Tab-separated table of N, CA and C in Angstrom:
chain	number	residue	atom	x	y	z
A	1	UNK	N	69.370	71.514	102.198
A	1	UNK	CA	69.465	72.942	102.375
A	1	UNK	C	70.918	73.358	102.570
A	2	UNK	N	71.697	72.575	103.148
A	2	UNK	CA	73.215	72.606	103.482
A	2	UNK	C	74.070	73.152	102.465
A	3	UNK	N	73.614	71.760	101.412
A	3	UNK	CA	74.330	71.404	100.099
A	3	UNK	C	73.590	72.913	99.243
A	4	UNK	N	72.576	73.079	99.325
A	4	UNK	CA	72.555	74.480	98.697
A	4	UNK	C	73.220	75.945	99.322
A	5	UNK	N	73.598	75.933	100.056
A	5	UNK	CA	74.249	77.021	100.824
A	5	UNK	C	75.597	77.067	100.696
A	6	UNK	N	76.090	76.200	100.432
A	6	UNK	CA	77.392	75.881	100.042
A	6	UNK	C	77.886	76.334	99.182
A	7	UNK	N	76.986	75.671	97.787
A	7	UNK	CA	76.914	75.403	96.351
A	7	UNK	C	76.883	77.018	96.055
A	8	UNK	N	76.001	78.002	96.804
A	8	UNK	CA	76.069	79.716	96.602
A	8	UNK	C	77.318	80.107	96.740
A	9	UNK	N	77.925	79.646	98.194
A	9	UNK	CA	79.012	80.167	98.495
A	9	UNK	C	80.222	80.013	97.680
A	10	UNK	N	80.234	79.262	96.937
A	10	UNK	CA	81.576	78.338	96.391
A	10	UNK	C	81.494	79.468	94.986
A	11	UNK	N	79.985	79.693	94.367
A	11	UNK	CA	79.686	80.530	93.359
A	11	UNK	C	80.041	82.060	93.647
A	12	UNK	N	79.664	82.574	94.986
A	12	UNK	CA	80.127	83.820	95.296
A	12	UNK	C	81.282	83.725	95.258
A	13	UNK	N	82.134	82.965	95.935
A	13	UNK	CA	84.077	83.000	96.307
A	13	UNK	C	84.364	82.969	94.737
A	14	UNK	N	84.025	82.632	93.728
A	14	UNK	CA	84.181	82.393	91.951
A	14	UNK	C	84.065	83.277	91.285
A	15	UNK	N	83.692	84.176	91.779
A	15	UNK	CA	83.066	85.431	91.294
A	15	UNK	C	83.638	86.680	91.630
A	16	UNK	N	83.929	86.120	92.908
A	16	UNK	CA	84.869	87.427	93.573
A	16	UNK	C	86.278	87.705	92.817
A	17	UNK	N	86.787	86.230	93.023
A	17	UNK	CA	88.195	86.059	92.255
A	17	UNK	C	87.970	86.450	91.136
A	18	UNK	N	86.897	85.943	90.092
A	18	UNK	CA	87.080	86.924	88.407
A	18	UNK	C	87.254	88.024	88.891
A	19	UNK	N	86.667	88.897	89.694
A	19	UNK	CA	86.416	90.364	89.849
A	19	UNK	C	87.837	90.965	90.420
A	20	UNK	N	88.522	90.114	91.276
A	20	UNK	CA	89.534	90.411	91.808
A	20	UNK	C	90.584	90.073	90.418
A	21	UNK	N	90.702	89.045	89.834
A	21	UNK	CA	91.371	89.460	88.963
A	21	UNK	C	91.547	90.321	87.477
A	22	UNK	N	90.138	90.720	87.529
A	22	UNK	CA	89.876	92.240	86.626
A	22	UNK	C	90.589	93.396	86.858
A	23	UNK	N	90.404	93.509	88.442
A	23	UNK	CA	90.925	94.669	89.218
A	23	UNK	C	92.402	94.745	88.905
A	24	UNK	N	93.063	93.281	89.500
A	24	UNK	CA	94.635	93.446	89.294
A	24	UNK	C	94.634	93.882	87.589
A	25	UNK	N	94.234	93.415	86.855
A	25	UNK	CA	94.504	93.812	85.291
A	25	UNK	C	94.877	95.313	85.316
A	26	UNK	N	93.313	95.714	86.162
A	26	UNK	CA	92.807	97.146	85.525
A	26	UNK	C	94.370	98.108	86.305
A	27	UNK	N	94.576	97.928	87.832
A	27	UNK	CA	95.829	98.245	88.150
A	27	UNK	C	96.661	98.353	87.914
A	28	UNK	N	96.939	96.792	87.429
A	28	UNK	CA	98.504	96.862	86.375
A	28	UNK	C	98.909	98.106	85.067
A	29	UNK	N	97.674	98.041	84.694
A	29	UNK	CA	97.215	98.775	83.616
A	29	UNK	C	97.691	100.404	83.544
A	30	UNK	N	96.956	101.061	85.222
A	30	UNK	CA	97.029	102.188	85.658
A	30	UNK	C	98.216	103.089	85.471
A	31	UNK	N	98.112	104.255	85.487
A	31	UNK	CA	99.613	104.979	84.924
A	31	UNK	C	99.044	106.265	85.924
A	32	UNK	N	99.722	106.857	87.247
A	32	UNK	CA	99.523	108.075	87.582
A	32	UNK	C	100.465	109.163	87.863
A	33	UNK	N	100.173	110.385	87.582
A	33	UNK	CA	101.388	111.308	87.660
A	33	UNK	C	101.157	112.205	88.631
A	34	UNK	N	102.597	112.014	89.503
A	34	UNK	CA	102.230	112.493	91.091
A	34	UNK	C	103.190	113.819	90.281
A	35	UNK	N	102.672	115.724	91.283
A	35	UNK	CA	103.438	116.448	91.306
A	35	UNK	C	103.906	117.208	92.617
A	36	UNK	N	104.926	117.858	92.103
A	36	UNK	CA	105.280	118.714	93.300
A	36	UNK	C	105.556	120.369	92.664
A	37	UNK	N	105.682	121.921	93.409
A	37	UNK	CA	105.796	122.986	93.150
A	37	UNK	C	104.820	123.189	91.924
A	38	UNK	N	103.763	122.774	91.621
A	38	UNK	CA	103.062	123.219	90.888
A	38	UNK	C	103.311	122.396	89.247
A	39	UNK	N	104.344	121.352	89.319
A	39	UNK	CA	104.409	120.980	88.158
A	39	UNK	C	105.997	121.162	88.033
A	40	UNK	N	106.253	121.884	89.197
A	40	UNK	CA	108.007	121.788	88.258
A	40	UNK	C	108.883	120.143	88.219
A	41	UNK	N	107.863	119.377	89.397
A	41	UNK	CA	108.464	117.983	88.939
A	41	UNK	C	107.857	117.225	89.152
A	42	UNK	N	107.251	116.404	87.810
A	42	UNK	CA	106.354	115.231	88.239
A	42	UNK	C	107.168	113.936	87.667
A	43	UNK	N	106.245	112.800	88.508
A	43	UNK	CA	107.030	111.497	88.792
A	43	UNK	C	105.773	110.897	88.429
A	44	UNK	N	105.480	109.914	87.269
A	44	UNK	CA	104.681	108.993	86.861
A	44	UNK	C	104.725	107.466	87.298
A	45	UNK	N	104.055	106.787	87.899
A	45	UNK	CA	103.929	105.174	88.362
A	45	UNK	C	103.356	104.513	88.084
A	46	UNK	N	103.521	103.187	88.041
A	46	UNK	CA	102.266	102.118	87.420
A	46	UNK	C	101.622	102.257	88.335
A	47	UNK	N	100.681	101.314	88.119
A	47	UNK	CA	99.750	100.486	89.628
A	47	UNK	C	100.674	99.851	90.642
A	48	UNK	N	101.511	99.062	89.858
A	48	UNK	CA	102.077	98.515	90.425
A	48	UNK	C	103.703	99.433	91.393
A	49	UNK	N	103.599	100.397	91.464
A	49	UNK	CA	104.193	101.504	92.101
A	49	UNK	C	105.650	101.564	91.157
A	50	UNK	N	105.578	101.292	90.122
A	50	UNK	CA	107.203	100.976	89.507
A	50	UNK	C	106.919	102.449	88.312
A	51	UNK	N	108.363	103.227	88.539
A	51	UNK	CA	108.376	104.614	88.606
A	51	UNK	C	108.487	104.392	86.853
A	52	UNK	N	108.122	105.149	86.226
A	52	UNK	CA	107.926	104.834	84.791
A	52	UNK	C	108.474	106.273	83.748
A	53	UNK	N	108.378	107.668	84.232
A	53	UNK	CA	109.053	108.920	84.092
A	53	UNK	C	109.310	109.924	85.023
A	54	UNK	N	110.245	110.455	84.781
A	54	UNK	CA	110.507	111.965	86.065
A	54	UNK	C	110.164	113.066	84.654
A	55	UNK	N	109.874	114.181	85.330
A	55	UNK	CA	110.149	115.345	84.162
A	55	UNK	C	110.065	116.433	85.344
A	56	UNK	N	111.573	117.078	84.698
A	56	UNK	CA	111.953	118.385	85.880
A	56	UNK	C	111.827	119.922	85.189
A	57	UNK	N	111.385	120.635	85.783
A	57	UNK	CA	111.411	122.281	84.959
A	57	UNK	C	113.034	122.381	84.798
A	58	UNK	N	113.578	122.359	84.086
A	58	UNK	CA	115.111	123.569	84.002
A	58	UNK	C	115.618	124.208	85.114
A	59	UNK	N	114.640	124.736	85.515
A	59	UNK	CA	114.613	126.005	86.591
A	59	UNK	C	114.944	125.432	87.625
A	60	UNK	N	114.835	124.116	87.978
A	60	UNK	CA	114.873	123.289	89.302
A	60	UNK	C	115.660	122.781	89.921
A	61	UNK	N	117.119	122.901	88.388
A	61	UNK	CA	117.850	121.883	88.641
A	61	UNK	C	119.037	122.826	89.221
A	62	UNK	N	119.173	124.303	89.647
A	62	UNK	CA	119.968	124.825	90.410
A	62	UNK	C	120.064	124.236	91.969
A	63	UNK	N	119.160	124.038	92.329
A	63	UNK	CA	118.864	123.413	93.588
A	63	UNK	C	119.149	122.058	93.883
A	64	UNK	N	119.994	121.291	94.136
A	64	UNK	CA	120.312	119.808	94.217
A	64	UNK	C	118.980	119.316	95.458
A	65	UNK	N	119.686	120.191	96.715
A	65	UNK	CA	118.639	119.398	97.840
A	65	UNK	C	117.104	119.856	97.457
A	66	UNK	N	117.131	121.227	97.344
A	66	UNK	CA	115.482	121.200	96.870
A	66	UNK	C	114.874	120.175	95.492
A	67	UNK	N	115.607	120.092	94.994
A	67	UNK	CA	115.406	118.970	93.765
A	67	UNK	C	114.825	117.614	94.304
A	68	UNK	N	115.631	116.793	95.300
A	68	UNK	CA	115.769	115.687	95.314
A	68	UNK	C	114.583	115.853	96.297
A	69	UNK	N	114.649	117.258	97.047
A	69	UNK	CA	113.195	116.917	98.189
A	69	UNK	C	111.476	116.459	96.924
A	70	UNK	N	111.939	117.547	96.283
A	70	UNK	CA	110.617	117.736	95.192
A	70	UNK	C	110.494	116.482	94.594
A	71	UNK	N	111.701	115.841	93.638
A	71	UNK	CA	111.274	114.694	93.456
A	71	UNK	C	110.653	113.470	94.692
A	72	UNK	N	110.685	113.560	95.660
A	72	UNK	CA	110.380	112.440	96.508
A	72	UNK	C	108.654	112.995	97.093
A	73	UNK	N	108.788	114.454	96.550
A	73	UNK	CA	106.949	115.027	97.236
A	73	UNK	C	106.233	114.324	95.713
A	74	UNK	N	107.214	114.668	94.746
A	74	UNK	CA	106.326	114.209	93.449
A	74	UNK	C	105.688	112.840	93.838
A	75	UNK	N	106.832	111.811	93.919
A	75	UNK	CA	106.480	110.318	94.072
A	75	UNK	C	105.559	109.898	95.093
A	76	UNK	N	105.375	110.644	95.885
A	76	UNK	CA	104.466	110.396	97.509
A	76	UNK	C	103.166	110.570	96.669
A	77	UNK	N	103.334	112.059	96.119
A	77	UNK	CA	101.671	112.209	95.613
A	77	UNK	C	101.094	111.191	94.327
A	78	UNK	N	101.761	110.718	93.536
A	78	UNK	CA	101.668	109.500	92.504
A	78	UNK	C	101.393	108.259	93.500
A	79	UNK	N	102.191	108.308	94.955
A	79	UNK	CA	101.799	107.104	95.598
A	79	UNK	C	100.263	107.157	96.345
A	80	UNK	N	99.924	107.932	96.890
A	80	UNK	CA	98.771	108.251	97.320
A	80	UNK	C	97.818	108.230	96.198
A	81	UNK	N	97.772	109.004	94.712
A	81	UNK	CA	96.629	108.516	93.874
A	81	UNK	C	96.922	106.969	93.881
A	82	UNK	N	97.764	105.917	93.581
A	82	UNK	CA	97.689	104.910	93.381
A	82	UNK	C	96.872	104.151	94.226
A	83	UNK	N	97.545	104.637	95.267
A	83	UNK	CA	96.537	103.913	96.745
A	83	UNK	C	94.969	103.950	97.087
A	84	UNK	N	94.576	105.506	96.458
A	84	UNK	CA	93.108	105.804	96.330
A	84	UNK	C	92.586	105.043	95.586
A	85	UNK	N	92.891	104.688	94.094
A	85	UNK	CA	92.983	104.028	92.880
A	85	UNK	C	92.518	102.473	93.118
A	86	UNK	N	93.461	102.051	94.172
A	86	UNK	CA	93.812	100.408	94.240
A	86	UNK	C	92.303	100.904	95.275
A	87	UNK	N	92.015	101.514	96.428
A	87	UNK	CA	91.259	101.244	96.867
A	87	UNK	C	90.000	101.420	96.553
A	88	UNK	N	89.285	102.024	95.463
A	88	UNK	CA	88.035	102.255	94.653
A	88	UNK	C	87.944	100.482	94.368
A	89	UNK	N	88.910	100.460	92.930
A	89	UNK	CA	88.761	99.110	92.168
A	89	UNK	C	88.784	97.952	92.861
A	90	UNK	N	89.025	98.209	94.127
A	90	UNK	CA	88.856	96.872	95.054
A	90	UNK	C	87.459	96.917	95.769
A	91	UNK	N	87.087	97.990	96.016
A	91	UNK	CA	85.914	98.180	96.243
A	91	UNK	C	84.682	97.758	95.382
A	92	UNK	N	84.691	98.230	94.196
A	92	UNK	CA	84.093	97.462	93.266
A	92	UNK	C	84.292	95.859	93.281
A	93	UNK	N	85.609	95.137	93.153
A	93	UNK	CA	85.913	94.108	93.000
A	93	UNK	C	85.303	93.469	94.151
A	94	UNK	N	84.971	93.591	95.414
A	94	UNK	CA	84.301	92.695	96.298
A	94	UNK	C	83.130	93.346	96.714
A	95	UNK	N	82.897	94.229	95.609
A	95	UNK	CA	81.382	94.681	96.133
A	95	UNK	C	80.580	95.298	97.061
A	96	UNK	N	81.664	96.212	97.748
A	96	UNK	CA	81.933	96.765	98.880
A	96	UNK	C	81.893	96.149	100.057
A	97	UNK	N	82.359	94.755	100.025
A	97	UNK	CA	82.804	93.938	101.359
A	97	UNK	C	84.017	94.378	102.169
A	98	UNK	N	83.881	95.236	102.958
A	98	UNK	CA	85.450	95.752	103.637
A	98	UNK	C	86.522	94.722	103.737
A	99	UNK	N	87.350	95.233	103.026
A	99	UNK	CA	88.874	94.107	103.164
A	99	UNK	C	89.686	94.569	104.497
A	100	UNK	N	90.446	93.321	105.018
A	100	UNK	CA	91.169	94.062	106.500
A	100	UNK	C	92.157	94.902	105.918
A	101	UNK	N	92.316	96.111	106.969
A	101	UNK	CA	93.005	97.047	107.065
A	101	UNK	C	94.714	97.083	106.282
A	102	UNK	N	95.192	97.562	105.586
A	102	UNK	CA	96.320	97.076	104.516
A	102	UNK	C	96.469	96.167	103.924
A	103	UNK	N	95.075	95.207	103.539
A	103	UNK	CA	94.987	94.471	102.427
A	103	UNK	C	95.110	94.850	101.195
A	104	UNK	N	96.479	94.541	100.082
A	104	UNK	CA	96.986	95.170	99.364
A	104	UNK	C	96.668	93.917	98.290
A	105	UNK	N	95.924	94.312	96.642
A	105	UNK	CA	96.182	92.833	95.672
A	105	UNK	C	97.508	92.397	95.433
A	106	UNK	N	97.884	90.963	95.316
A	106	UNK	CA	99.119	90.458	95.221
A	106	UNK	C	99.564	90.935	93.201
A	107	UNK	N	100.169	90.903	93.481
A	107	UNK	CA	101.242	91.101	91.831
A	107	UNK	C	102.207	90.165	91.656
C-alpha cells in the first residue's frame, strides 16, 4: 500500500512540473501594455518583466518631470497585469494548490 502511495505521488510531482513548465512557456510568451493619462503613455512588457516598447503622445513631451512620472505609472500598471497574469497561469498550473506567499516561476 506504501509502494502505491508513493508511486501516485512521484506521478502527481510529474505532472505538476509539465504544467509548471507550460505556464513558464505561456509567460514567457505574454506581452502586456501598462498605461498612464488615458493612453498618453504606454509601456509594453514581457512576462518576463523586460520592457519591450514605450509610446508617448507628442503632447507629453513638454513636461520632462510629468513625463518621466507617467512613464513609471505606465510600467507599474504593465507590472501589476503581469503579476495578475503569472498568478491565474500558476493557478491553473498546480491546480489551485496555494503556492507560498511571493512564490514567483524561475526564468
Amino acid at each position: 500500500m506504501m509502494k502505491g502511495g508513493l508511486a501516485g505521488l512521484m506521478k502527481q510531482a510529474q505532472q505538476m512540473q509539465e504544467k509548471m513548465k507550460v505556464a513558464q512557456e505561456q509567460l514567457a510568451a505574454l506581452e502586456v501594455t501598462g498605461q498612464a493619462a488615458g493612453g498618453v503613455v504606454k509601456v509594453t512588457i514581457s512576462g518576463k518583466y523586460d520592457m519591450k516598447r514605450v509610446q508617448i503622445d507628442p503632447a507629453a513631451m513638454d513636461d520632462r518631470e510629468m513625463l518621466e512620472d507617467l512613464i513609471v505609472t505606465a510600467y507599474t500598471d504593465a507590472f501589476k497585469q503581469v503579476e495578475a497574469a503569472s498568478a491565474q497561469v500558476m493557478s491553473g498550473a498546480t491546480a489551485g494548490m496555494p503556492m507560498p506567499p511571493g512564490f514567483k516561476l524561475p526564468f
